[in-house]
PDB file of C-alpha atoms and ligand atoms in Angstrom:
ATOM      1  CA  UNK A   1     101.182 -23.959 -40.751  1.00 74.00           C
ATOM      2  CA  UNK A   2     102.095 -20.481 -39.839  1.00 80.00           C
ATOM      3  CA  UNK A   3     105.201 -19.504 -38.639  1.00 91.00           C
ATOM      4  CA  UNK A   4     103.507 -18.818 -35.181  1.00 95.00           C
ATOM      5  CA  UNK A   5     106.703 -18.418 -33.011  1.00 96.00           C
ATOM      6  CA  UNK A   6     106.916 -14.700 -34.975  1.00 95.00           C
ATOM      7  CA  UNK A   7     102.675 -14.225 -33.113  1.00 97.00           C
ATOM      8  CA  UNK A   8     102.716 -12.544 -30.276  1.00 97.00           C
ATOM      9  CA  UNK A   9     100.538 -15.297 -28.617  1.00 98.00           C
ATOM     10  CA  UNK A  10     103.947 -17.290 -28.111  1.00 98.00           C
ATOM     11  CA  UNK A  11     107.327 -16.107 -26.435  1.00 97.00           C
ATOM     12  CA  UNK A  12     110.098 -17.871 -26.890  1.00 96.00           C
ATOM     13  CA  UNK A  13     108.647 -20.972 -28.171  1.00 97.00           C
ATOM     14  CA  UNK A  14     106.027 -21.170 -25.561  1.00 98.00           C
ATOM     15  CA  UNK A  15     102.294 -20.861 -24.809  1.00 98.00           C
ATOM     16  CA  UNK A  16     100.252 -19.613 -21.538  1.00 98.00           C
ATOM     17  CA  UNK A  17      96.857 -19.192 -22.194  1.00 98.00           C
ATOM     18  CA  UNK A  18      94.939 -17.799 -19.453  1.00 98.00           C
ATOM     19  CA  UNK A  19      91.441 -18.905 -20.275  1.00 98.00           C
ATOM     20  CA  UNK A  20      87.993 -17.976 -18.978  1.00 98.00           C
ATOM     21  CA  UNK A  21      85.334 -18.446 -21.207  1.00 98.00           C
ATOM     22  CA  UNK A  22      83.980 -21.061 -18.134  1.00 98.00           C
ATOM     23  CA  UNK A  23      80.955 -18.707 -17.261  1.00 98.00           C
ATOM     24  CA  UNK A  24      79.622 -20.202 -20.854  1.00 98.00           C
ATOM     25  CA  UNK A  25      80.976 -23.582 -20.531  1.00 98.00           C
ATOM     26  CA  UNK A  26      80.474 -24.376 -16.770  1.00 97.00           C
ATOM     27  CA  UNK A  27      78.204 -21.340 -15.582  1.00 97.00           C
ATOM     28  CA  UNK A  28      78.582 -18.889 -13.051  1.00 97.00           C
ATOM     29  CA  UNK A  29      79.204 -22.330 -10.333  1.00 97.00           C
ATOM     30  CA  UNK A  30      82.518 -22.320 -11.343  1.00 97.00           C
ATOM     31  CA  UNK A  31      82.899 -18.573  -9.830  1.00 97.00           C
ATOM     32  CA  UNK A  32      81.285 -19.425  -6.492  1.00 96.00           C
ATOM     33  CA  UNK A  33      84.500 -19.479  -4.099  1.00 96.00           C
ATOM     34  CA  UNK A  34      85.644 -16.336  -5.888  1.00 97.00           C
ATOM     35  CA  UNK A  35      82.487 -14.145  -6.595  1.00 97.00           C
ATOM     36  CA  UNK A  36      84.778 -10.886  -7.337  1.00 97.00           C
ATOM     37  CA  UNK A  37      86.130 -12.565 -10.356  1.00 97.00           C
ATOM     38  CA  UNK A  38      82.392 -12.937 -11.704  1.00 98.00           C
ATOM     39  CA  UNK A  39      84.039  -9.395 -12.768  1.00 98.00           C
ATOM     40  CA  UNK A  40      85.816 -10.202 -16.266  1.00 98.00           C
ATOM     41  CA  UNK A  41      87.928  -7.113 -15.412  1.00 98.00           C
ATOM     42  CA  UNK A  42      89.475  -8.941 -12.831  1.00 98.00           C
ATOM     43  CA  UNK A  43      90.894 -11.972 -14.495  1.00 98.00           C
ATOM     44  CA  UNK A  44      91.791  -9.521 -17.392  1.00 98.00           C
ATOM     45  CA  UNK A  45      94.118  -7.772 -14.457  1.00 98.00           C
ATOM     46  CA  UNK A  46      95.686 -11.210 -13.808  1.00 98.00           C
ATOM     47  CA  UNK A  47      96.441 -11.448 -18.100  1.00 98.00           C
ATOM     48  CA  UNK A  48      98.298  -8.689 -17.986  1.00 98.00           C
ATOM     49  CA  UNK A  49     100.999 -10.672 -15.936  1.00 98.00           C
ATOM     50  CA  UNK A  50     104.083 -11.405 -17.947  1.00 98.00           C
ATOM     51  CA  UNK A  51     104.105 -14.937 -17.619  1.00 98.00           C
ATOM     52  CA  UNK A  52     100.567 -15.072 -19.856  1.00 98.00           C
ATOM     53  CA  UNK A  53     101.010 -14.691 -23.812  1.00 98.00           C
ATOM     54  CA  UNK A  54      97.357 -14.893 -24.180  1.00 98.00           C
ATOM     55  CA  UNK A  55      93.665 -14.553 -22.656  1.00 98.00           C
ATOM     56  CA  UNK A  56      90.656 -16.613 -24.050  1.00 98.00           C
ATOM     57  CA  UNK A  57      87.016 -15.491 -23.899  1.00 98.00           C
ATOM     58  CA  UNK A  58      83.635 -15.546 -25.712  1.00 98.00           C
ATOM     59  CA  UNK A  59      82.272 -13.118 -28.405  1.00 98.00           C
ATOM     60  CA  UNK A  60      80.546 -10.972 -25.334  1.00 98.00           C
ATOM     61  CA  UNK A  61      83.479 -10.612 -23.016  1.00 98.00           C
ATOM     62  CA  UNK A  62      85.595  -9.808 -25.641  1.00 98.00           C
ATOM     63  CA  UNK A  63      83.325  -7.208 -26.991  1.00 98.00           C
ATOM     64  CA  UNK A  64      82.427  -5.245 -23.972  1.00 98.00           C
ATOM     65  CA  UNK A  65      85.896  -5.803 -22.059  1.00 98.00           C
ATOM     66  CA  UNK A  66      88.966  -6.330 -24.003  1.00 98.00           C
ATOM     67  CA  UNK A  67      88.796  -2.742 -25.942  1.00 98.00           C
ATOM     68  CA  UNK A  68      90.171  -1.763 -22.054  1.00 98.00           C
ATOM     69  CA  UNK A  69      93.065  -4.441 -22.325  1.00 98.00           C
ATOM     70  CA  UNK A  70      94.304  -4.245 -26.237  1.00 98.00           C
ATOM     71  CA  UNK A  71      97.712  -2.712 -25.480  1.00 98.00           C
ATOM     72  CA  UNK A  72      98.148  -5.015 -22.911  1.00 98.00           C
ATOM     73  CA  UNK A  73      96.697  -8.514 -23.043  1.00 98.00           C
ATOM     74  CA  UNK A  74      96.343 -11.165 -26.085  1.00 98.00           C
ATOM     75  CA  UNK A  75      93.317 -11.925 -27.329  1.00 98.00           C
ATOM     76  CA  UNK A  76      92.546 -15.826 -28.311  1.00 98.00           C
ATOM     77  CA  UNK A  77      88.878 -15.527 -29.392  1.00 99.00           C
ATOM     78  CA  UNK A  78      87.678 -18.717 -28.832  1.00 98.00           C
ATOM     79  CA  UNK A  79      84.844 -19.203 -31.404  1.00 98.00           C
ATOM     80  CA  UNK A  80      82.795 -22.210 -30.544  1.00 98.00           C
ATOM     81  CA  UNK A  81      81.281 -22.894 -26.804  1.00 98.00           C
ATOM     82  CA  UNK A  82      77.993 -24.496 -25.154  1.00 97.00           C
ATOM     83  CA  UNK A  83      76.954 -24.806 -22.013  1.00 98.00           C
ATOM     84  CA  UNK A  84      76.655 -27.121 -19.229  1.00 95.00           C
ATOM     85  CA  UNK A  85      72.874 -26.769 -20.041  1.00 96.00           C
ATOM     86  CA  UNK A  86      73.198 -29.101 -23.089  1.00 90.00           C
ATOM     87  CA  UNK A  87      72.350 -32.603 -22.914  1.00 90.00           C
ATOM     88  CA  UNK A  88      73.133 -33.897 -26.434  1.00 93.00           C
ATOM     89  CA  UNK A  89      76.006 -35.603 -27.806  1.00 96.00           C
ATOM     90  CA  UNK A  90      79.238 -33.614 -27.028  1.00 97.00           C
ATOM     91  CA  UNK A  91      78.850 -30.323 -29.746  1.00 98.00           C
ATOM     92  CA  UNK A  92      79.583 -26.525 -29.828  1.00 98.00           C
ATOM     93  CA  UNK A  93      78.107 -23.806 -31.642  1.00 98.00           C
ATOM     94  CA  UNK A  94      80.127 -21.256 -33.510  1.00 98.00           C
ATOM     95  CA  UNK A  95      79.513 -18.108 -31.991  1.00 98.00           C
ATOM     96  CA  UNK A  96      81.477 -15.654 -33.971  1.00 98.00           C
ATOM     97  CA  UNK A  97      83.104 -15.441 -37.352  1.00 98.00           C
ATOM     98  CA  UNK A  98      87.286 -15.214 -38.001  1.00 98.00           C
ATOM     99  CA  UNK A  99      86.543 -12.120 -39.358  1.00 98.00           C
ATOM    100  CA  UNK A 100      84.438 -10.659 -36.554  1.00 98.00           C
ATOM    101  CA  UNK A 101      87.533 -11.755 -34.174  1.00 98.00           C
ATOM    102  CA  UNK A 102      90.314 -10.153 -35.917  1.00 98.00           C
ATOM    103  CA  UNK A 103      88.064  -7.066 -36.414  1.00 98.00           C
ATOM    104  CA  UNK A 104      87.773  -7.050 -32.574  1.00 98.00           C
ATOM    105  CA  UNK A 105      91.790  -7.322 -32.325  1.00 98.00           C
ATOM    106  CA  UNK A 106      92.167 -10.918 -32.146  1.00 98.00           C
ATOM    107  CA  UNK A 107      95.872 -12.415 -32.668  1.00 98.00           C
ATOM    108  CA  UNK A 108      94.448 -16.253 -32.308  1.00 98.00           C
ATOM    109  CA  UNK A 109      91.210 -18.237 -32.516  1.00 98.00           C
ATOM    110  CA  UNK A 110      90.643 -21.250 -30.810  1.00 98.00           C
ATOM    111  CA  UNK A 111      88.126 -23.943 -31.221  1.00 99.00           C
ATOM    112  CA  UNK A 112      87.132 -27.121 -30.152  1.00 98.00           C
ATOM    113  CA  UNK A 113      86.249 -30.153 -31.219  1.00 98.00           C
ATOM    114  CA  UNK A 114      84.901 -33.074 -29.837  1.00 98.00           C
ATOM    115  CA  UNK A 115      86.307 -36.181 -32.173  1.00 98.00           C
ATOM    116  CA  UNK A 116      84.441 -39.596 -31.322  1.00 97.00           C
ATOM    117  CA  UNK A 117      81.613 -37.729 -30.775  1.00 97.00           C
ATOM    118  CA  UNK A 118      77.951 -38.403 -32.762  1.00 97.00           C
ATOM    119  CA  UNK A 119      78.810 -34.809 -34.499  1.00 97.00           C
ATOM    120  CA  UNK A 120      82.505 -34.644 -35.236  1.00 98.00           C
ATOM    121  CA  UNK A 121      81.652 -34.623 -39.172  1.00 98.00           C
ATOM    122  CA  UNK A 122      80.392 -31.344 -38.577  1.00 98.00           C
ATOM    123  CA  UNK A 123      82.589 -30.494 -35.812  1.00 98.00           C
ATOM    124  CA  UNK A 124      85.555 -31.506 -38.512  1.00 98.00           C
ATOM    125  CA  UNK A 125      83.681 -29.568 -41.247  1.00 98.00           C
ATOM    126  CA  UNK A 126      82.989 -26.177 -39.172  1.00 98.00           C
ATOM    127  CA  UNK A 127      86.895 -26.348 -38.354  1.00 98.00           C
ATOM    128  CA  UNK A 128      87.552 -26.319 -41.827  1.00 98.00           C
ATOM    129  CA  UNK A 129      85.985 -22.996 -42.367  1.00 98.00           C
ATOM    130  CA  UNK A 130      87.648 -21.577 -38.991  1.00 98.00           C
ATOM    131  CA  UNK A 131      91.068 -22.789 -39.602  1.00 98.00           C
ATOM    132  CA  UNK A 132      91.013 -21.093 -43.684  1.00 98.00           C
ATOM    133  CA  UNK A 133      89.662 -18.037 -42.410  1.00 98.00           C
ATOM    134  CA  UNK A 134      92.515 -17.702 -39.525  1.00 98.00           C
ATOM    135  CA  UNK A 135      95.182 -18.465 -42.342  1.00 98.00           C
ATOM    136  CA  UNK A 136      93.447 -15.580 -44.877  1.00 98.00           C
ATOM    137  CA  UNK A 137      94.254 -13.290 -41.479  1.00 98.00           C
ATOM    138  CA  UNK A 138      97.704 -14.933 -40.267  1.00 97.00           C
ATOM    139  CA  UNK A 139      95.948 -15.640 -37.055  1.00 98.00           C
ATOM    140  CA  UNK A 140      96.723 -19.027 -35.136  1.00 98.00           C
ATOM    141  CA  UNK A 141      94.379 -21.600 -34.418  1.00 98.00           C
ATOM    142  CA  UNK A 142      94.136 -23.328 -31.247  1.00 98.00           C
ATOM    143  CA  UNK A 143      92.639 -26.548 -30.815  1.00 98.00           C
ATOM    144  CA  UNK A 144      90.425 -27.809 -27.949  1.00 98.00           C
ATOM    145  CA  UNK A 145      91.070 -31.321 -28.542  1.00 98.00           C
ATOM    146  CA  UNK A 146      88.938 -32.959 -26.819  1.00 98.00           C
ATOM    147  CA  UNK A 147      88.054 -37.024 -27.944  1.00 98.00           C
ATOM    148  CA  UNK A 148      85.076 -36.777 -25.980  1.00 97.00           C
ATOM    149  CA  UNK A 149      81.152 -38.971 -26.784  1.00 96.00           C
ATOM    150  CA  UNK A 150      79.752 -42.386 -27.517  1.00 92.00           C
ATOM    151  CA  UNK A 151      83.060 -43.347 -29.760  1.00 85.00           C
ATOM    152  CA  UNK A 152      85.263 -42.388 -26.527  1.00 95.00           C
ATOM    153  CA  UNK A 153      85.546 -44.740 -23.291  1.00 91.00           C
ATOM    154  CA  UNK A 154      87.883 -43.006 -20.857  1.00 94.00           C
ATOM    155  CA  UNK A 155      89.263 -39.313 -22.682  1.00 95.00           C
ATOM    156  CA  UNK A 156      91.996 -38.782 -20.887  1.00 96.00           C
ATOM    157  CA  UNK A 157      93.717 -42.334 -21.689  1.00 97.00           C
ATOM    158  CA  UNK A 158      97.243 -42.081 -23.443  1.00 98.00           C
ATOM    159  CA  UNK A 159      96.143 -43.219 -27.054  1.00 97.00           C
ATOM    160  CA  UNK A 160      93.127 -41.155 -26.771  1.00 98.00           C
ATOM    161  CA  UNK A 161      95.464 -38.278 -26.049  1.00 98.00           C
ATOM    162  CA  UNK A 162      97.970 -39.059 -28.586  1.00 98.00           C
ATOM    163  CA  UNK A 163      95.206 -39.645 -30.979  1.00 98.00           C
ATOM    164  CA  UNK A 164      94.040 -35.499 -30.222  1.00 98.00           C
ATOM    165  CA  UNK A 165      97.081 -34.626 -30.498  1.00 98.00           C
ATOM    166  CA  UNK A 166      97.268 -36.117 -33.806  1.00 98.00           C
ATOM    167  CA  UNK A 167      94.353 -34.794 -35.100  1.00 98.00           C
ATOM    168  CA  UNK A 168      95.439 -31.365 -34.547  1.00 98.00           C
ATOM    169  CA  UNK A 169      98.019 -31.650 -36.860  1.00 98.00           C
ATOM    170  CA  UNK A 170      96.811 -34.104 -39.381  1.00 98.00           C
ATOM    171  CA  UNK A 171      93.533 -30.585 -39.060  1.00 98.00           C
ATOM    172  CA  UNK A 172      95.981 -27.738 -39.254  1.00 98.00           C
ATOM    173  CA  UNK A 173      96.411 -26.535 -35.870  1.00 98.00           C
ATOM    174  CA  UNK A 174      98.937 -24.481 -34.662  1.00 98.00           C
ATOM    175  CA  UNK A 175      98.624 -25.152 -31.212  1.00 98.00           C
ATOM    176  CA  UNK A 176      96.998 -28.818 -29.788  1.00 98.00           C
ATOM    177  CA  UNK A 177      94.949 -28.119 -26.412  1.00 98.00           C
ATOM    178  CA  UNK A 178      94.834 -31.444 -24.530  1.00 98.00           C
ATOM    179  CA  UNK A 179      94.045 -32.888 -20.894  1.00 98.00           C
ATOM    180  CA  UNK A 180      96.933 -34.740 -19.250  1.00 98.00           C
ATOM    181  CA  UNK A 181      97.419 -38.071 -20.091  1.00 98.00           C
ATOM    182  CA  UNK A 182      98.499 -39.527 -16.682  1.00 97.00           C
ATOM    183  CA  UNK A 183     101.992 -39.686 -17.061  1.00 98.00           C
ATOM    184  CA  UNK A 184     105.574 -37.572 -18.288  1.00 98.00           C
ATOM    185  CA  UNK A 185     106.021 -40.142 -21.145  1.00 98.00           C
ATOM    186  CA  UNK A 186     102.641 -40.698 -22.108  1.00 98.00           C
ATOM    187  CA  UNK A 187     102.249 -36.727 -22.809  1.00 98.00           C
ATOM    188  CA  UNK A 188     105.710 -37.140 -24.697  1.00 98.00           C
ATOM    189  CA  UNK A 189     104.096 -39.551 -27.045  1.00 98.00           C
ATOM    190  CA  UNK A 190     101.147 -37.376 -27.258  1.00 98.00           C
ATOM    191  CA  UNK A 191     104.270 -34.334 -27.876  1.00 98.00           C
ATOM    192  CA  UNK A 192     105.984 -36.545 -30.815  1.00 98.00           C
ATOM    193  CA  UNK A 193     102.088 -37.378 -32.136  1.00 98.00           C
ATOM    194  CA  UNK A 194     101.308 -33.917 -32.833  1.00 98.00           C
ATOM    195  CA  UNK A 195     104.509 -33.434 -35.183  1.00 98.00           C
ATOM    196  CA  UNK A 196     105.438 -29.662 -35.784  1.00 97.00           C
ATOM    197  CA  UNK A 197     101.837 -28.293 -33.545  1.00 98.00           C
ATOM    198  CA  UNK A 198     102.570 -26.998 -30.292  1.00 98.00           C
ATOM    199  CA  UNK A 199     100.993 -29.678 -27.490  1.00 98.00           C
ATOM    200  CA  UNK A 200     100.049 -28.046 -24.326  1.00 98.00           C
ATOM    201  CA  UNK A 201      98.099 -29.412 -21.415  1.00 98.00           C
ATOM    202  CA  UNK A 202      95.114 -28.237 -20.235  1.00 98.00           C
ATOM    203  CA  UNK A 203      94.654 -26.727 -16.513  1.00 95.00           C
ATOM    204  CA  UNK A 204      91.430 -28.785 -15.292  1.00 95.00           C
ATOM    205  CA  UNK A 205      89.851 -28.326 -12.024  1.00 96.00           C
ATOM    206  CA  UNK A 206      91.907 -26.853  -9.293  1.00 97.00           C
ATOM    207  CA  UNK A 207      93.959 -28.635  -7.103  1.00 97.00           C
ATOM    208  CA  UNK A 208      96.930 -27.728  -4.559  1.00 97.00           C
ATOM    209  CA  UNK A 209      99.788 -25.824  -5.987  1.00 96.00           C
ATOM    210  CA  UNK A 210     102.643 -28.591  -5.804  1.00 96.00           C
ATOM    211  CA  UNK A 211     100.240 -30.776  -7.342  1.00 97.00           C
ATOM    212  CA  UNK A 212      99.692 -28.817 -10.320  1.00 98.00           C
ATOM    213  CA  UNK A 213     102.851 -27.204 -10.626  1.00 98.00           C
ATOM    214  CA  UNK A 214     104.635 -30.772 -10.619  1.00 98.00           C
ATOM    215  CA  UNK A 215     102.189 -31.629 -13.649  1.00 98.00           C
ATOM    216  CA  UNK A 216     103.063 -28.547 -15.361  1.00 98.00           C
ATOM    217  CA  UNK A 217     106.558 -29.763 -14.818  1.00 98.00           C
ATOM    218  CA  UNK A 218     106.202 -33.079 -16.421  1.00 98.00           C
ATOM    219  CA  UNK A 219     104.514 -31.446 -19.667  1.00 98.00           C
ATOM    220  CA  UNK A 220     107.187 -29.187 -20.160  1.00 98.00           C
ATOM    221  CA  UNK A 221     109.446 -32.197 -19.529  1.00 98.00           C
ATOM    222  CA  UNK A 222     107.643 -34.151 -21.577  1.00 98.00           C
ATOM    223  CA  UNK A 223     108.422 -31.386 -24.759  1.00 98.00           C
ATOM    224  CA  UNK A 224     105.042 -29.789 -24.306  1.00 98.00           C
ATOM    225  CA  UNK A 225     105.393 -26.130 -25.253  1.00 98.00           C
ATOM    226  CA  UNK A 226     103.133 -24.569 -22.313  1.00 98.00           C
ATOM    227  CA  UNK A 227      99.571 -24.862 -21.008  1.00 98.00           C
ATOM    228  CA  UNK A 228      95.761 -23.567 -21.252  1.00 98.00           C
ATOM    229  CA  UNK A 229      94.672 -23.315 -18.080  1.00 98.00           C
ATOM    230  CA  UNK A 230      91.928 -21.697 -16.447  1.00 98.00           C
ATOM    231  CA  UNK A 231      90.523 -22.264 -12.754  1.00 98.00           C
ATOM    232  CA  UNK A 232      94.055 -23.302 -11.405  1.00 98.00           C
ATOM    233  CA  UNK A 233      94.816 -19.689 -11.558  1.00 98.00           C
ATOM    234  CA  UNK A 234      92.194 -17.836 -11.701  1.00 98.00           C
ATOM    235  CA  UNK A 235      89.961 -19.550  -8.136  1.00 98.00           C
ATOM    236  CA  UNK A 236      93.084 -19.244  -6.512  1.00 97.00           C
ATOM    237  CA  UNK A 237      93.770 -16.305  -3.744  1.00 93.00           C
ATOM    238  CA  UNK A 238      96.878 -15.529  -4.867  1.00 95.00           C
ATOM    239  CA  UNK A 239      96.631 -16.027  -8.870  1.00 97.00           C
ATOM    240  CA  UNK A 240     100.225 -13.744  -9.277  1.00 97.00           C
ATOM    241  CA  UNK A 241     102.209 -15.757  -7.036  1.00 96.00           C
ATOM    242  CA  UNK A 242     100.711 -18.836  -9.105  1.00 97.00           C
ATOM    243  CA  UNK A 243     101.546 -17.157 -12.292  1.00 98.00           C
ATOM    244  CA  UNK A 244     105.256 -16.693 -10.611  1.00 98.00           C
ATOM    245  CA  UNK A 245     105.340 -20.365 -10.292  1.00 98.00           C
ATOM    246  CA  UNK A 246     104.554 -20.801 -14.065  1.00 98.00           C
ATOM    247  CA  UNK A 247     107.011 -18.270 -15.186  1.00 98.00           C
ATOM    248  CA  UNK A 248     109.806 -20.185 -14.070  1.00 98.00           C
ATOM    249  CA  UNK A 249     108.296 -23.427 -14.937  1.00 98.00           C
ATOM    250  CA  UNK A 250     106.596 -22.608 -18.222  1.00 98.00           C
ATOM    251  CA  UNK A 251     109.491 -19.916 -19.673  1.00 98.00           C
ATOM    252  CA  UNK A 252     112.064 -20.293 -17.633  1.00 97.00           C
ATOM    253  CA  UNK A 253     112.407 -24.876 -17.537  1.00 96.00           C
ATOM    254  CA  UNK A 254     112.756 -24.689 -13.519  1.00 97.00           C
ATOM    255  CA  UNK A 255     111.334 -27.174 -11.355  1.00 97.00           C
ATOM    256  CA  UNK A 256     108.144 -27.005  -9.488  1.00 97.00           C
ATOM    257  CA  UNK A 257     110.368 -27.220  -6.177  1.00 96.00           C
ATOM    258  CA  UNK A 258     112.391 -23.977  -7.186  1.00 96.00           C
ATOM    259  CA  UNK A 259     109.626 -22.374  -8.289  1.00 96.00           C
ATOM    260  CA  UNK A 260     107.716 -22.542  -5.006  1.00 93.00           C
ATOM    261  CA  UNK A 261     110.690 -21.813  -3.147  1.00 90.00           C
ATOM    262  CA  UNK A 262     110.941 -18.598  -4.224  1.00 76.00           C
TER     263      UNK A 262
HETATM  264  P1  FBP B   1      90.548 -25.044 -16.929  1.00 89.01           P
HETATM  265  O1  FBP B   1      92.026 -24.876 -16.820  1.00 89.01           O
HETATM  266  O2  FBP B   1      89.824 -24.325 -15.841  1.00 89.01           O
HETATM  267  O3  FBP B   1      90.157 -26.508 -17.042  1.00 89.01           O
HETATM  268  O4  FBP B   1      90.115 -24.297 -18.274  1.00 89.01           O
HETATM  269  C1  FBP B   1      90.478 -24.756 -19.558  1.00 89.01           C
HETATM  270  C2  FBP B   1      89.233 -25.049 -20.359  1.00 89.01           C
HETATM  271  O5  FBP B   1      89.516 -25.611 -21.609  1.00 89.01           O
HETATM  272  C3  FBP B   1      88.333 -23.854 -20.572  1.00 89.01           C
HETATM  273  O6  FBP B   1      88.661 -23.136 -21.720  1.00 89.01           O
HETATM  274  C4  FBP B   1      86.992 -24.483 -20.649  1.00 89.01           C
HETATM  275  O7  FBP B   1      85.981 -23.649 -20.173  1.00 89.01           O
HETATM  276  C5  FBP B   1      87.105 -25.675 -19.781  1.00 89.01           C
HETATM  277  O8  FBP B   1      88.455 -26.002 -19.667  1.00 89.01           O
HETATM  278  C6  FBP B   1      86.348 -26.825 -20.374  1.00 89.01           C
HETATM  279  O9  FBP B   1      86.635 -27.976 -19.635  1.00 89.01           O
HETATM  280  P2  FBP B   1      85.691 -29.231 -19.648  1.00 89.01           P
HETATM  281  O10 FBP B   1      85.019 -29.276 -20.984  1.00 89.01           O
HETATM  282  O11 FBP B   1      86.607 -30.381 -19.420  1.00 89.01           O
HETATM  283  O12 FBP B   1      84.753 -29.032 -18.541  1.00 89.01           O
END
């Protein structure tokens, strides 16, 4: 492992990835209640709050947008992604080299795999290459752990989270990406799973703030190190005052309660 609390994609020990590479991975439906941020540019505004230690996009986004944004906002290529188009067996095509990334300014990759799926050998294998090439450039890697196929029932369950968790680190991740489990100690079995790797939940579809922001709670209770999230920021009207919330939550350990209050 790297010693990745000295990146600059973690403060303090934790991890807020703002991430919208969902016009890829969902398609442009995912944008319908909040057309204007069809406009990379704006969600790129919203990184630049201090609460977010990173932003994650595709090879194109980052290409044509984040030249605008170096001096201000992270970059956490994320290297593999399909869309909602495909039909197959859970799988994701690498879209970009390490290389390309850190040429571009990146200061993590992330990548996901689907384990329990019909193509995690070569899921496993194209990791291998990712995660070597990030170490050869001292860049993070953060999984997208995501148990997900015909070898996984229900992929949110507590051992199937613990068990992405664990692959992560038994991988070489730096940082595990994984849905809640259901439940404050589930998640800190998941936490204990993934050994030395950062665990951190990821957002999902949106839902009202006290819901998420007690979830967000529970992690970090739980000895999660921060979250990946997405749509529960970004569709939202007001994505600073959510991003207020999840300062005091995410860096600051304050309740959900508190943080709404203020
Ligand atoms: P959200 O917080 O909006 O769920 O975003 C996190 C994320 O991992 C995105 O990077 C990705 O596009 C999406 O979720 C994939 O989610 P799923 O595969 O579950 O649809």
């Amino acid at each position: 492992m790297i010693p990745i609390d000295d990146t600059p994609i973690v403060r303090d020990g934790r991890v807020l990835i703002l991430a919208m590479d969902h016009g890829l991975e969902h398609g442009p439906g995912d944008f319908k209640n909040v057309p204007d941020k069809l406009d990379p540019t704006t969600v790129f505004d919203i990184a630049t709050h201090d609460a977010v230690t990173a932003m994650a996009v595709q090879k194109g986004v980052a290409e044509e947008y984040y030249p605008s944004y170096e001096d201000d906002v992270n970059l956490l290529a994320k290297i593999n992604g399909t869309s909602n188009l495909w039909m197959g067996e859970p799988d994701s095509a690498v879209n970009w080299s390490v290389e390309y990334a850190a040429e571009l300014g990146a200061d993590a990759v992330g990548f996901t795999v689907y384990s329990g799926s019909n193509h995690e050998v070569e899921m496993f294998e194209e990791f291998r290459d990712v995660q070597e090439q990030a170490r050869e450039h001292d860049l993070p890697v953060v999984m997208w752990s995501y148990p997900r196929g015909q070898g996984v029932k229900n992929d949110t369950k507590p051992s199937t989270i613990s068990y992405a968790t664990r692959i992560a680190l038994e991988l070489g991740a730096d940082v595990a990406k994984v849905k809640y489990p259901g439940s404050k100690e589930a998640m800190a079995h998941a936490v204990r799973c993934a050994g030395g790797v950062k665990a951190v939940m990821s957002g999902g579809s949106k839902t009202s703030d006290h819901k998420f922001l007690s979830t967000v709670e529970a992690v970090m209770d739980a000895g999660a190190k921060g979250l990946a999230v997405g749509r529960n920021v970004w569709q939202r009207e007001d994505p600073t005052r959510l991003l207020d919330a999840l300062e005091k939550i995410v860096h600051e350990s304050e309740t959900a309660d508190t943080a709404l209050e203020a």
